[in-house]
Short mmCIF file of C-alpha atoms in Angstrom, two decimals:
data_model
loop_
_atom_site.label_atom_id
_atom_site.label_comp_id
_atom_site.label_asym_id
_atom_site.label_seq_id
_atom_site.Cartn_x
_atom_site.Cartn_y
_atom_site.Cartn_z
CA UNK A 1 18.67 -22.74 -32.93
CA UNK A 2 17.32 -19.34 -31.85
CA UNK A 3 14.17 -18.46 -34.78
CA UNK A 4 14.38 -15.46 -36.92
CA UNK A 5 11.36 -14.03 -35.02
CA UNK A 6 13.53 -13.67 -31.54
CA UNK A 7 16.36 -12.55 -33.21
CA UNK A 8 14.45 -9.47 -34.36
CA UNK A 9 13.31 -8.41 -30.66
CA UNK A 10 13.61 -5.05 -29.29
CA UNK A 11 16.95 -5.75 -27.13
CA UNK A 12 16.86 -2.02 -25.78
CA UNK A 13 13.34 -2.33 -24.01
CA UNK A 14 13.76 -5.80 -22.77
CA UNK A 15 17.44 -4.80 -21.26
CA UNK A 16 15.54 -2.33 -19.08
CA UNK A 17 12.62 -5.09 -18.35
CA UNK A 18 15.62 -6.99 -16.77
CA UNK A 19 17.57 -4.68 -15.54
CA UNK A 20 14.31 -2.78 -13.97
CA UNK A 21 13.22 -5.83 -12.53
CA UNK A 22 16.71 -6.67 -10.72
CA UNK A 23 17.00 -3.16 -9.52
CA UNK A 24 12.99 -4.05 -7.73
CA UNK A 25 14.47 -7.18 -6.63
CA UNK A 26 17.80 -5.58 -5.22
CA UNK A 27 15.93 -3.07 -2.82
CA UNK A 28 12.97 -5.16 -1.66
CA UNK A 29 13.12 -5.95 2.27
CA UNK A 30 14.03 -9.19 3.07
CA UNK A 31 10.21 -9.65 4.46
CA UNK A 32 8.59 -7.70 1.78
CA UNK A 33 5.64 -10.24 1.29
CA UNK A 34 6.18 -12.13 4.41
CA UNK A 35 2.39 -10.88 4.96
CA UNK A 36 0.90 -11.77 1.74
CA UNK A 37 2.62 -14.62 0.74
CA UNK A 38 -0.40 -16.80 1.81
CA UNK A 39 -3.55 -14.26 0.62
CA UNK A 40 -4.39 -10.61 0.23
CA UNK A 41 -7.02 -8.76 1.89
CA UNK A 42 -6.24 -5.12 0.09
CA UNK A 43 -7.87 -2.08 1.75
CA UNK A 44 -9.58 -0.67 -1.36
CA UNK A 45 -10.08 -2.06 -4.98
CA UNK A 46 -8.98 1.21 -7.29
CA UNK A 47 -10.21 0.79 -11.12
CA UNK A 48 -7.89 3.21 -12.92
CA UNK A 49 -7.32 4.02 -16.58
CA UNK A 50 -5.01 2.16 -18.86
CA UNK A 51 -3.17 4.89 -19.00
CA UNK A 52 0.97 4.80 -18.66
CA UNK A 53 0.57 8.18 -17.30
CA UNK A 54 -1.03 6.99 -14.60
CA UNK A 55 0.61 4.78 -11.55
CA UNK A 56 -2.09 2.88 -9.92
CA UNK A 57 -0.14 2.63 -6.57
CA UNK A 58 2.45 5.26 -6.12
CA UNK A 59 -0.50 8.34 -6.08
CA UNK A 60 -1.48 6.67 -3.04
CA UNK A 61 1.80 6.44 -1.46
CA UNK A 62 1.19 2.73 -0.74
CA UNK A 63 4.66 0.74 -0.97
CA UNK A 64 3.27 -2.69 1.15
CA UNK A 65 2.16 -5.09 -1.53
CA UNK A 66 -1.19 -6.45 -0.65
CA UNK A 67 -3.03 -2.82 -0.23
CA UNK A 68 -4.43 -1.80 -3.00
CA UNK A 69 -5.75 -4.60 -5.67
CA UNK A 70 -5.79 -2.37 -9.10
CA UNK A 71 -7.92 -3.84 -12.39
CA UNK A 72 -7.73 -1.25 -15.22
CA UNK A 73 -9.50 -1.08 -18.26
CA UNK A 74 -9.67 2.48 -20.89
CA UNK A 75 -11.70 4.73 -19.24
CA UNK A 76 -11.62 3.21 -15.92
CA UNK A 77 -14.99 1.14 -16.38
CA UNK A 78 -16.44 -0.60 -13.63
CA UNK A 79 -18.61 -2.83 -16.08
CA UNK A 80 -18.03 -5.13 -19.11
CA UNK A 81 -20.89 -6.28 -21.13
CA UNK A 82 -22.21 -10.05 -20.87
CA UNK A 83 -25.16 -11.18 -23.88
CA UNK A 84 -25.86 -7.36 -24.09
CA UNK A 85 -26.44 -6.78 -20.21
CA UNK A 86 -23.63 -4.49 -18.25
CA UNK A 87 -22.75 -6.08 -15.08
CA UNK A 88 -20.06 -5.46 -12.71
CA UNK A 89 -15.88 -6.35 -13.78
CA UNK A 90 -15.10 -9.22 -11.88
CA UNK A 91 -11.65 -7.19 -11.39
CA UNK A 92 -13.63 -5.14 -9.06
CA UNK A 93 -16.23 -7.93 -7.40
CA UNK A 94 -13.34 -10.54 -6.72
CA UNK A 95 -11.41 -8.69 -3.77
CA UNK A 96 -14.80 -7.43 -2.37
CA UNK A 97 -16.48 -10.96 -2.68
CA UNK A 98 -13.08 -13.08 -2.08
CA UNK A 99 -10.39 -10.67 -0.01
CA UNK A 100 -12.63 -8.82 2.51
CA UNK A 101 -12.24 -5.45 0.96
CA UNK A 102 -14.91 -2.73 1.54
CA UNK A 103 -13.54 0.00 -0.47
CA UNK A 104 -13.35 0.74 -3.99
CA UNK A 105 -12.50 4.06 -5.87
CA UNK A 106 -13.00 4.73 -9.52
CA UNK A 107 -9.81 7.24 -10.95
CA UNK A 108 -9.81 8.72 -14.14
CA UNK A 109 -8.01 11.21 -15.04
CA UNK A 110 -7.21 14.62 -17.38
CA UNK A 111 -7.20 14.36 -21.20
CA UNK A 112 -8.40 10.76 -21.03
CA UNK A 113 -7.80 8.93 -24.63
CA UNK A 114 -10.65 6.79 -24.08
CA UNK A 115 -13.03 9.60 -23.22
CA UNK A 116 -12.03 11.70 -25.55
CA UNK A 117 -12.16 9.08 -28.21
CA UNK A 118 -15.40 8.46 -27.41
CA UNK A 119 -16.61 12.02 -27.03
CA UNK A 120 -15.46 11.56 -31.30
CA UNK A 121 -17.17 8.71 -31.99
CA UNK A 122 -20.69 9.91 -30.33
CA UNK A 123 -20.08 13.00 -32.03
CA UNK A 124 -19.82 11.72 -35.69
CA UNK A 125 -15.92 10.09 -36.49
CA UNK A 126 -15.54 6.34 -36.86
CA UNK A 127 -14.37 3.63 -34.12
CA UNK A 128 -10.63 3.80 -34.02
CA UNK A 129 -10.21 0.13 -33.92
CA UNK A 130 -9.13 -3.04 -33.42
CA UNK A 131 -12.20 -4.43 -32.11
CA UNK A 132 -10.40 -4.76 -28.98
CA UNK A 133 -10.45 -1.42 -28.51
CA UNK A 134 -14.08 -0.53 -30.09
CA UNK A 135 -15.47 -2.60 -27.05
CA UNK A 136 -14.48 -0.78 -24.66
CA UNK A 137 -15.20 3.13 -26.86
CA UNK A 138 -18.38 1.39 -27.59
CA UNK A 139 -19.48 0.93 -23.82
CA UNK A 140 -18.53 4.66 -22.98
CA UNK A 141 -19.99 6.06 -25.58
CA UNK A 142 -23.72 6.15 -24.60
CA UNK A 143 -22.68 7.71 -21.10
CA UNK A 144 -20.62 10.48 -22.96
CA UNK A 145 -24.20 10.91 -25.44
CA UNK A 146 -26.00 11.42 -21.77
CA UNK A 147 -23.54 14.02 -20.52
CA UNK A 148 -23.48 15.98 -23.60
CA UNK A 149 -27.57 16.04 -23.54
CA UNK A 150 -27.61 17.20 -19.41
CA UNK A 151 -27.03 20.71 -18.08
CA UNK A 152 -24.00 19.91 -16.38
CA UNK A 153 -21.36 19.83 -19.44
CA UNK A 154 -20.67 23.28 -20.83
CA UNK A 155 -20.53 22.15 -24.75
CA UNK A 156 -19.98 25.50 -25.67
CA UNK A 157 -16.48 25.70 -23.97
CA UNK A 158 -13.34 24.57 -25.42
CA UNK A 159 -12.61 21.24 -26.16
CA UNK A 160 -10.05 20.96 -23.65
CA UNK A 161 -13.01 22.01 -20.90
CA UNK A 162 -15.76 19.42 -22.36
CA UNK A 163 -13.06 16.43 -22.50
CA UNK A 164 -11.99 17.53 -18.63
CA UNK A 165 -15.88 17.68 -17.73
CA UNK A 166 -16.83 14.65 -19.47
CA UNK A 167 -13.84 12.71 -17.88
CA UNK A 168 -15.51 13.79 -14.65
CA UNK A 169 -18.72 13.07 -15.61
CA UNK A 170 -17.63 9.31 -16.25
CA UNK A 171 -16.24 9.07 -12.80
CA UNK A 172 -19.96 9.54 -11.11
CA UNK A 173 -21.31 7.81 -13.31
CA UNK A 174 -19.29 4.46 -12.95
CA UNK A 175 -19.55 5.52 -9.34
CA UNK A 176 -23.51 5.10 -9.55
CA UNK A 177 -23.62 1.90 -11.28
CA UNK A 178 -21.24 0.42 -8.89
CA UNK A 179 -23.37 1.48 -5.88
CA UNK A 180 -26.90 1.00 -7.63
CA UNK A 181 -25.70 -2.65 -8.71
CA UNK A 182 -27.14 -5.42 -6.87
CA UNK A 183 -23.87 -7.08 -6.99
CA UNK A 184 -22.05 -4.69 -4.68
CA UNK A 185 -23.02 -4.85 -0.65
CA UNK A 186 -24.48 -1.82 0.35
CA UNK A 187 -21.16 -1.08 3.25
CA UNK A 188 -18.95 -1.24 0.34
CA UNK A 189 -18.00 2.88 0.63
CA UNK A 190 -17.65 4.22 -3.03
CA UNK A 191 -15.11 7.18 -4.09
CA UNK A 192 -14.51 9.07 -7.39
CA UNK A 193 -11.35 10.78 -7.82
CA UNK A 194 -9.70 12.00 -11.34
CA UNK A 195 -5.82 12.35 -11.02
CA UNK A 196 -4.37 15.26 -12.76
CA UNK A 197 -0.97 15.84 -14.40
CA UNK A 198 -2.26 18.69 -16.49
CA UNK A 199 -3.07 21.52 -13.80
CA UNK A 200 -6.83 21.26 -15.07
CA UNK A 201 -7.94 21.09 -11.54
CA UNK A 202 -5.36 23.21 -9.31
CA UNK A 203 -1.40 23.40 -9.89
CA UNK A 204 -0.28 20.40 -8.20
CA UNK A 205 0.74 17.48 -10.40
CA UNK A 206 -0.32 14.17 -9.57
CA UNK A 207 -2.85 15.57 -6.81
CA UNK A 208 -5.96 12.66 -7.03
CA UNK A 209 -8.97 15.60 -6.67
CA UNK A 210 -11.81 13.72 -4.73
CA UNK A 211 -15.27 14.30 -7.24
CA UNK A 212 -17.34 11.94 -5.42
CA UNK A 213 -18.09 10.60 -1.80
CA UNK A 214 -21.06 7.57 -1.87
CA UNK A 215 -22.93 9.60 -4.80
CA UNK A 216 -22.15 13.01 -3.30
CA UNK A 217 -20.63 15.49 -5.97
CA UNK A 218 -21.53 19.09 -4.58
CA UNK A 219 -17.72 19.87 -3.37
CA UNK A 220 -18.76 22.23 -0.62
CA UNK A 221 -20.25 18.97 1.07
CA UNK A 222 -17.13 16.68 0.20
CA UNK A 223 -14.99 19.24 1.74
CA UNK A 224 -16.75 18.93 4.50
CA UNK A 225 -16.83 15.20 5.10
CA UNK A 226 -12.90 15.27 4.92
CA UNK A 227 -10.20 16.54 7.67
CA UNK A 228 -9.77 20.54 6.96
CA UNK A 229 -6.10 19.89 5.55
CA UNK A 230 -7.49 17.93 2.58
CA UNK A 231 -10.45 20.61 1.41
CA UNK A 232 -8.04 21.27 -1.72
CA UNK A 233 -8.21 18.24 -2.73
CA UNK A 234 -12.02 18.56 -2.94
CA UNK A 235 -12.81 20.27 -6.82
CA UNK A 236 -15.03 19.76 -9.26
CA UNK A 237 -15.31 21.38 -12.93
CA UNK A 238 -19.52 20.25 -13.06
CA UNK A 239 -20.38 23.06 -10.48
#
């Protein structure tokens, strides 16, 4: 006897699971995963923001499974916290340590929740809750605390500017403790990006602008250290 419990399910959004899922199945290549059925050596590890906004895979362009390996967390952290010390998301260590990739990119992106709950929360309101969520606000908090003290966020701008700037600000900053961490092998190349779908950075939705090359941030240098045709894609709000 089927429970009262699945009776009650949402048969609209699981129709479309299904259906979604058959249409994926219907036009993969017969070899699809013929490469990767056995292991996965991705090209680049890309931490992104839980964020439905934003597709981990398709703003690369990548369509071969096995590329890009893509842990998420709000506000695309690259830590979590263990007894009270911050050490590196074994989302990010296990396909440098375990799948021989030497890549990783941090992504945030415009009018992040995350940052711009936390941005509230270090600037007087309450956690939002559940605790599952505090965390995570909880670990981003002190870095949003540091950016409003430097000289680099303009706290007298709108709100819409500070969020943008501290979102940015987040990026280099979870770009730094990735590369300053013991854990991660000094060839392991490091890039900050922040993927807008607002036109915050230029007019082009769903362009990835490149903040950060191996702790670089001045864009003049970026733009310089990529092929001519991609110097739009080189911005920064912080300069």
């Amino acid at each position: 006897m089927v429970g009262e419990d699945a009776q009650e399910h949402d048969d609209e959004v699981l129709e479309q699971l299904l259906g979604g899922n058959e249409t994926h199945v219907d036009d993969l290549p017969s070899e699809h995963f013929s490469a990767v059925k056995t292991g996965q050596h991705p090209d680049v590890v890309s931490i992104c923001c839980s964020d439905s906004r934003v597709p981990q895979e398709q703003m690369w362009g990548v369509d071969d499974p096995g590329t890009v390996f893509t842990p998420s967390n709000i506000g695309n952290q690259v830590w979590d916290d263990d007894d009270g010390e911050r050490i590196v998301d074994g989302g990010v260590l296990y396909p440098i340590y375990h799948a021989g990739t030497d890549v990783a990119t941090i992504v945030g992106h415009t009018g992040c929740g995350a940052v711009t709950t936390a941005y509230e929360v270090a600037t007087g309101a309450d956690e939002p809750g559940p605790r599952g969520v505090d965390k995570w606000i909880e670990l981003l908090v002190p870095v949003i605390e540091e950016a409003l003290e430097s000289d680099l966020i303009d706290a007298d701008a709108d709100r819409e500017t500070v969020i943008n700037q501290l979102v940015e600000y987040n990026v280099d900053y979870q770009a730094s403790f990735l590369r300053e961490s013991e854990d991660v092998p000094d060839e392991v190349d490091v890039y900050g990006f922040v993927y807008d779908f607002q036109g915050i950075y230029g007019n082009e939705d769903g362009r990835t602008y490149l903040v950060n090359v191996n702790g670089e941030t001045d864009p003049d240098v970026i733009a310089d250290l990529v092929p001519d045709r991609y110097e739009t894609s080189t911005h920064s709000l912080l300069y």
